[in-house]
Coordinates of C-alpha atoms and ligand atoms in Angstrom, one line a residue:
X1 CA 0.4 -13.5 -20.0
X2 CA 0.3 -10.3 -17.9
X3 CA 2.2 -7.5 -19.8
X4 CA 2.9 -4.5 -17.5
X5 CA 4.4 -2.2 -20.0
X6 CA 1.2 -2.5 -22.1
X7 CA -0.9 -2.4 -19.1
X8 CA 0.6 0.9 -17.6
X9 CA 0.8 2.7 -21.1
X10 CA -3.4 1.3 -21.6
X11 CA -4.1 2.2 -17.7
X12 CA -2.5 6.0 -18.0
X13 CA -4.3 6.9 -21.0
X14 CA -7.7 5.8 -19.5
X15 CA -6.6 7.4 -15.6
X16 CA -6.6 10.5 -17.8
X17 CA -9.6 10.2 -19.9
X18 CA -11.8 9.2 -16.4
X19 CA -10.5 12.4 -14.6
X20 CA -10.3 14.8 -17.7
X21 CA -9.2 18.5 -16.2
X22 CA -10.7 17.6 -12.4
X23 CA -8.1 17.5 -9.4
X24 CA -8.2 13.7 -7.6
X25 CA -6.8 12.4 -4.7
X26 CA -5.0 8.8 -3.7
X27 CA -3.6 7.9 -0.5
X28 CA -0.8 5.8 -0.2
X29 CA -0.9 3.2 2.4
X30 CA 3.0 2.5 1.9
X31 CA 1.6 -1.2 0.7
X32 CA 2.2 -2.0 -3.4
X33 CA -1.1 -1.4 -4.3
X34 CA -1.3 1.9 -3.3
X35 CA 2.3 2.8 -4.0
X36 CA 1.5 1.5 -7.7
X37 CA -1.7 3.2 -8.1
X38 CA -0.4 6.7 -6.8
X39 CA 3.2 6.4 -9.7
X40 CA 0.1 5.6 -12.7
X41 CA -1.8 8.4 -11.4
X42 CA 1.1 10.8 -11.8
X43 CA 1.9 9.6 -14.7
X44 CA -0.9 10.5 -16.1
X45 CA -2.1 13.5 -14.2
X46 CA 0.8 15.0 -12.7
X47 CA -0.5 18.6 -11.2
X48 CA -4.1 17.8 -10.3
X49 CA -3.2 14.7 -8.1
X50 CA -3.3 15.2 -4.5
X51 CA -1.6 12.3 -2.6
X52 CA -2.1 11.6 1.0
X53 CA -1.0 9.3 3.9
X54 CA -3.3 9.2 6.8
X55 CA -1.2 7.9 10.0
X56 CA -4.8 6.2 11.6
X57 CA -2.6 4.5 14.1
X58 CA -3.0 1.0 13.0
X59 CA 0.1 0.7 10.9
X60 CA 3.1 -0.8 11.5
X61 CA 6.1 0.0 13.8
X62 CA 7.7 3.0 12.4
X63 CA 5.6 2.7 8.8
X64 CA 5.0 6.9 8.5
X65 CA 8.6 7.8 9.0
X66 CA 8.9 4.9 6.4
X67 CA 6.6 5.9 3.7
X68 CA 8.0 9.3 4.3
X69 CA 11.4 8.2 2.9
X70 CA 10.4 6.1 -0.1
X71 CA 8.3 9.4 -1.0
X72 CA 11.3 11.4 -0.7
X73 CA 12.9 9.1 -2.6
X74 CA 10.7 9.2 -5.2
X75 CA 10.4 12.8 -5.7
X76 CA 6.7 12.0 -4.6
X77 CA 4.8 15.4 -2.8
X78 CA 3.5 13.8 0.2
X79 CA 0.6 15.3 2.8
X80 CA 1.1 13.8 6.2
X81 CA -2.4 13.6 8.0
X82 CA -2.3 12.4 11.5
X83 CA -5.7 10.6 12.1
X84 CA -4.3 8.3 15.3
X85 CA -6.9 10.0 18.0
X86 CA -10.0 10.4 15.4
X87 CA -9.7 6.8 14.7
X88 CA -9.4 5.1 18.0
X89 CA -12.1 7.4 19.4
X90 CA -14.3 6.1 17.1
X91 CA -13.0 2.7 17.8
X92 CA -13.8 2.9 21.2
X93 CA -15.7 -0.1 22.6
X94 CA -16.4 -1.7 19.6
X95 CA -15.8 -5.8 19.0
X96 CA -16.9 -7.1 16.1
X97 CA -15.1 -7.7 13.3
X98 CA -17.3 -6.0 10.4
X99 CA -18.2 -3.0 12.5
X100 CA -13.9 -2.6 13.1
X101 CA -13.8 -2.7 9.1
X102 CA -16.8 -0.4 8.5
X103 CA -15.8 2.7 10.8
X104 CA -12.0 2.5 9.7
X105 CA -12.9 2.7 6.0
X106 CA -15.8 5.4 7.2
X107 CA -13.3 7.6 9.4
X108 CA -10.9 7.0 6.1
X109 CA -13.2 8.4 3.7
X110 CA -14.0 11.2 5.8
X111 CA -10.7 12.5 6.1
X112 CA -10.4 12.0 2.0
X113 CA -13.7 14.1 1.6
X114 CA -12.1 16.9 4.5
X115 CA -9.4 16.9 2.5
X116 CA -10.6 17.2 -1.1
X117 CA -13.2 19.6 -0.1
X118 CA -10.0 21.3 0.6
X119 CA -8.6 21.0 -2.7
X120 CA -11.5 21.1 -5.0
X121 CA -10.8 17.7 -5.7
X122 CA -13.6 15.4 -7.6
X123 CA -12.1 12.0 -8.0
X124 CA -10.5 9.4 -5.6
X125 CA -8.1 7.1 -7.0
X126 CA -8.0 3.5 -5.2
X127 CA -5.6 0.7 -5.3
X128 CA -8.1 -1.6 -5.0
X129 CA -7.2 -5.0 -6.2
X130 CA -9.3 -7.9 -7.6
X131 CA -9.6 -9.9 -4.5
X132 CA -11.0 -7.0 -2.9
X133 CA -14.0 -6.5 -4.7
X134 CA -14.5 -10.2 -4.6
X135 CA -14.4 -11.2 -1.4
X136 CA -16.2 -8.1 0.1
X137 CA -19.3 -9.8 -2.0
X138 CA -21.9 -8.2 -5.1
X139 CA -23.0 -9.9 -8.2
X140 CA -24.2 -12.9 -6.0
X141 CA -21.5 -13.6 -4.0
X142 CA -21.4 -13.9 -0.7
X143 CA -19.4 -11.6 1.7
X144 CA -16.7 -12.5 3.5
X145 CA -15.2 -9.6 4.6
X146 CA -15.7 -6.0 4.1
X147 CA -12.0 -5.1 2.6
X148 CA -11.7 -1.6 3.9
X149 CA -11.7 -0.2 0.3
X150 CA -15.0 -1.2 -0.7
X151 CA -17.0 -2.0 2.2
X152 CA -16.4 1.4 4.3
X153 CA -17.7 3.5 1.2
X154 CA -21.1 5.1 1.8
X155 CA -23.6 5.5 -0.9
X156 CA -23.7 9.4 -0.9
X157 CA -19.8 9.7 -1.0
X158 CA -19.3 13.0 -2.6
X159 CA -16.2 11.4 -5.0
X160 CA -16.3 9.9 -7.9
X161 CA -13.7 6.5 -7.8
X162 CA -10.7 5.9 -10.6
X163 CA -10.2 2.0 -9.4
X164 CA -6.8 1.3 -12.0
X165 CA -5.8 -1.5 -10.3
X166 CA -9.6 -3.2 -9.9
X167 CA -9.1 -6.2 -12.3
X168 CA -5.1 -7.5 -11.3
X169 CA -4.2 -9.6 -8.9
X170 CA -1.1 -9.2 -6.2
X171 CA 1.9 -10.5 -8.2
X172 CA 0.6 -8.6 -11.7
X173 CA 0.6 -5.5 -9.3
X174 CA 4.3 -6.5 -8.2
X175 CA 5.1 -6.8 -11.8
X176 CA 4.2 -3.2 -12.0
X177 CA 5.5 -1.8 -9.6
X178 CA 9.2 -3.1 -11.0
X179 CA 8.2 -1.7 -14.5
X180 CA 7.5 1.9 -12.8
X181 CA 11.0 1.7 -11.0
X182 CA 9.4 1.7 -7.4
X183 CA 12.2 0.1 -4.6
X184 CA 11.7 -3.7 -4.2
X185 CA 11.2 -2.6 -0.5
X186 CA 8.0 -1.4 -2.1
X187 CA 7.0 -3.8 -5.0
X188 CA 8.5 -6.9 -3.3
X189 CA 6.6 -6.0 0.6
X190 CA 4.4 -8.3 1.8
X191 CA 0.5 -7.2 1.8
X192 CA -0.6 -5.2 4.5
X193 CA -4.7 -4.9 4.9
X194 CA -6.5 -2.3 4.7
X195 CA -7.4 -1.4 8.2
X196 CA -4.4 -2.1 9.0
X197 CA -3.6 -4.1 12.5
X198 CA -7.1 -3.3 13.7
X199 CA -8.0 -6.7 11.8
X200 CA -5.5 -8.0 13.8
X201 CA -6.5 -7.4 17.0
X202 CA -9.3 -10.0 18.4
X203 CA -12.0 -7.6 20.1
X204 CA -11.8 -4.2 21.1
X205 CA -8.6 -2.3 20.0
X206 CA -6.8 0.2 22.5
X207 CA -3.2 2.3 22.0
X208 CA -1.8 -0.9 24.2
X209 CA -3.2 -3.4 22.3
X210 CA -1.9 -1.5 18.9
X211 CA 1.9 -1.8 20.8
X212 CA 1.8 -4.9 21.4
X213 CA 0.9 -6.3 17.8
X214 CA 3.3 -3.5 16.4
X215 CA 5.9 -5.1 18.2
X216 CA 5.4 -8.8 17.9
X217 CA 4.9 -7.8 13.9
X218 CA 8.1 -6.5 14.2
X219 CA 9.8 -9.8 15.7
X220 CA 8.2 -11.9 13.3
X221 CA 8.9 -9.9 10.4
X222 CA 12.7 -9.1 11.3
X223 CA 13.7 -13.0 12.4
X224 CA 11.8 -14.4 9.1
X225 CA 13.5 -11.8 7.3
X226 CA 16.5 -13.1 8.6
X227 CA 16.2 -16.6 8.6
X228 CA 17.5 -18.9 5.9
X229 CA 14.4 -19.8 4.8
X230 CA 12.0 -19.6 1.9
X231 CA 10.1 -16.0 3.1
X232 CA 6.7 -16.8 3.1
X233 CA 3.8 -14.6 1.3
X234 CA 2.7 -13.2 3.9
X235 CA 3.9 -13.5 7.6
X236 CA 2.9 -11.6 10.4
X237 CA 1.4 -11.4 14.3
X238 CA -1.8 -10.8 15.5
X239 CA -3.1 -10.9 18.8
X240 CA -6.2 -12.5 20.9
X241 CA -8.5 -10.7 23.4
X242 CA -8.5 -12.9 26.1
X243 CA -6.2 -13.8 28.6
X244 CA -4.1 -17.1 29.8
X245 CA -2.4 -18.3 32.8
X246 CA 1.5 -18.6 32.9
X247 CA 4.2 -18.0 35.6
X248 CA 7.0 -15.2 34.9
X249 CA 9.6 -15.8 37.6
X250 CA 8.1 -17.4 40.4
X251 CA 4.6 -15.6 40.0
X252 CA 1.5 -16.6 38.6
X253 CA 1.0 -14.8 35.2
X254 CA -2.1 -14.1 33.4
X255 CA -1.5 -12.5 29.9
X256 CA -2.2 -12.2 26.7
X257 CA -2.0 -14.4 23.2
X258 CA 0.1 -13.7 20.5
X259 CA -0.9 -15.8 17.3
X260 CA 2.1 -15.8 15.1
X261 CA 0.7 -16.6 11.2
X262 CA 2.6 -16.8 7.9
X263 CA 1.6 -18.5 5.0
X264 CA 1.8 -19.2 1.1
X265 CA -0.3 -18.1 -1.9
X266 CA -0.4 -16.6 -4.6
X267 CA -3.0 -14.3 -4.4
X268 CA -4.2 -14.6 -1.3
X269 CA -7.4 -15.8 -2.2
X270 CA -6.3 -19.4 -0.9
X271 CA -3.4 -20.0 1.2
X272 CA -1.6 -22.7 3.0
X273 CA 0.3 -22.3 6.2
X274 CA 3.9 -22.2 6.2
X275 CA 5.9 -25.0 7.2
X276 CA 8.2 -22.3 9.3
X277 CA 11.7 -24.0 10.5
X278 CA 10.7 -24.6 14.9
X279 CA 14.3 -22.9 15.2
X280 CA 13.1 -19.7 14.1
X281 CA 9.2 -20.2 15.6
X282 CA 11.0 -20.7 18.7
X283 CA 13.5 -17.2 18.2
X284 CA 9.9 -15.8 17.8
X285 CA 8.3 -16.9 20.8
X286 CA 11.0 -15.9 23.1
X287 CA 11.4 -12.9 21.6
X288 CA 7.7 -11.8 22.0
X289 CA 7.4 -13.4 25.6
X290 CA 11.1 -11.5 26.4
X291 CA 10.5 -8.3 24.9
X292 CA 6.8 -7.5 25.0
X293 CA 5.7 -8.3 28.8
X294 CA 1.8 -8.0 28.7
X295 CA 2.4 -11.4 26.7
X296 CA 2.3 -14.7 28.1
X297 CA 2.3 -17.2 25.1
X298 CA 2.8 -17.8 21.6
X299 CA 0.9 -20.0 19.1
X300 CA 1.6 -20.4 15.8
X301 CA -2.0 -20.7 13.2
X302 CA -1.7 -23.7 11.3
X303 CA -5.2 -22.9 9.0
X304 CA -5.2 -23.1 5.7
X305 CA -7.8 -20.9 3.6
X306 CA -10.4 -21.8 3.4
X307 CA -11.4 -22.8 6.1
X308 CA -9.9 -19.8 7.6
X309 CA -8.7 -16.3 6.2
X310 CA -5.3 -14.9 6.5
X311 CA -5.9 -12.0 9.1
X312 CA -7.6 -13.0 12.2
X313 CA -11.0 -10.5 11.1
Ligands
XMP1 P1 -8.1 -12.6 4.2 O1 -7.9 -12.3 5.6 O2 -9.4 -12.0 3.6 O3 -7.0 -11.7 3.4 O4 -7.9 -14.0 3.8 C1 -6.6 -11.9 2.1 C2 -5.5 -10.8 1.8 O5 -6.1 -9.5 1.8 C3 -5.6 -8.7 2.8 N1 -6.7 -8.0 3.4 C4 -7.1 -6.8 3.0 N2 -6.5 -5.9 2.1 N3 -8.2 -4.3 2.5 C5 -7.1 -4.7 1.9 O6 -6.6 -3.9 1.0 C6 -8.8 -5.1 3.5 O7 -9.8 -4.7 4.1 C7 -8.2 -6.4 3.7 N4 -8.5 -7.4 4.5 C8 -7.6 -8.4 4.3 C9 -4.9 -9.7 3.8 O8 -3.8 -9.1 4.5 C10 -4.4 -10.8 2.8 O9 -3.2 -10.4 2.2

């Protein structure tokens, strides 16, 4: 049985033993994990933390001005960074899925080490999560995926890591985040990966590519939201690199997929797709074909995991 009063009394104590009189910095991604991590961490270190949110460009529709409020709200001291052109420069051109991962937890850490350099910090505290570690391999497993915490770190980082979170899973974190008063906008959101929607984005990603899955994210997140339905785990849109044929009007169309996917789990180590009501998968698809016109059609994943994942890389 998973105590969160014990645990956040245990993990502040040993936050501040780890970090001692050093200055450390967290960024907050606007996900739990983060959110939960950053509230322990000022907890226990209150005037050496530095907390950031870097805006990299891959997060969803309207997420800064949103993180910017539940900050506010709070009373958390929040440094804006705007990382949108850094990252998709050095996104440019690139395709596969692990290379994606590497160079947005890269271009993450060296903003972090820009910015503690800047504030003679020496530690940087992670939300990382069990799954995490796990699936991005070590201790003789195999790797699945580089999750954007782990995989993107070099070996001569200059920081040293203060990883509270490494041994809970999702809904212990949740647990937390209610104990430490967070908004259940925050504690009850649905995951959001680490790099962000460039994991959703078959192939190369560009500003319109980014649009395009920030809006149909935004459909299939508001009408689920809406629906009178059990809400799914995780639910979400993601979108494919290559092109089909359609007709809009009397014209030949050739456009883009969007692959809608929500599903159940626990901890999103295994997962089952939803069984979403058609009504509302059909709101969805004309709302994406309607509203987002470099998109021609709509398919909704019905993968379990394994055999697949939950994001598309
Ligand atoms: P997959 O796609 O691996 O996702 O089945 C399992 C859960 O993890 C999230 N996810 C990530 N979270 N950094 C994160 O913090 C990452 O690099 C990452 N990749 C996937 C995913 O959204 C799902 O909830």
């Amino acid at each position: 049985m998973f105590e969160a009063k014990k645990f956040i009394e245990r993990s502040v104590g040993e936050i501040k033993s780890t970090i001692g009189k050093e200055r450390a910095i967290i960024a907050v991604s606007g996900g739990v994990d983060s959110f939960v991590a950053a509230t322990l961490a000022s907890k226990a270190i209150p005037n050496q933390l530095h907390i950031v949110y870097v805006d990299n460009g891959l997060m969803r529709k309207n997420e800064t001005e949103k993180v910017k409020e539940v900050a506010e709200k709070l009373g958390v001291n929040l440094n804006v960074i705007d990382g949108k052109d850094q990252f998709l420069d050095a996104l440019k051109g690139i395709v596969d899925p692990e290379e994606k991962r590497k160079i947005i937890g890269r271009e993450f850490i060296n903003i972090f080490e820009e910015e503690a350099k800047k504030h003679n910090v020496k530690f940087l505290v992670q939300g990382t999560i069990a799954p995490d570690w796990i699936e991005s391999g070590g201790m003789g497993r195999d790797t699945i995926k580089s999750h954007h915490n782990v995989g993107g770190l070099p070996e001569n980082m200059d920081l040293k890591l203060c990883e509270p979170l490494r041994e809970l899973y999702k809904h212990e974190v949740r647990e937390l985040g209610k104990e430490l008063g967070l908004p259940e906008t925050v504690h009850q959101r649905q995951p959001f990966p680490g790099p962000g929607l460039g994991v959703r984005i078959v192939g190369e990603i560009t500003s319109e590519n980014i649009r395009i899955v920030q809006n149909a994210c935004d459909i299939v997140e508001t009408e689920i939201d809406n629906a009178d339905m059990e809400r799914p785990w995780q639910y979400f849109a993601a979108m494919l690199s290559s092109k089909t044929v359609g007709v809009r009007g009397d014209e030949r169309s050739y456009q883009y997929t969007v692959i809608v996917r929500a599903v159940r789990s626990l901890d999103g180590m295994t997962a089952n797709f939803s069984h979403i009501p058609f009504k509302v998968l059909e709101k969805i698809s004309t709302r994406i074909t309607n509203e987002i016109p470099e998109v021609g059609r709509v398919a909704y994943d019905i993968t379990n995991k394994p055999p697949g994942t939950i994001e598309m890389e």
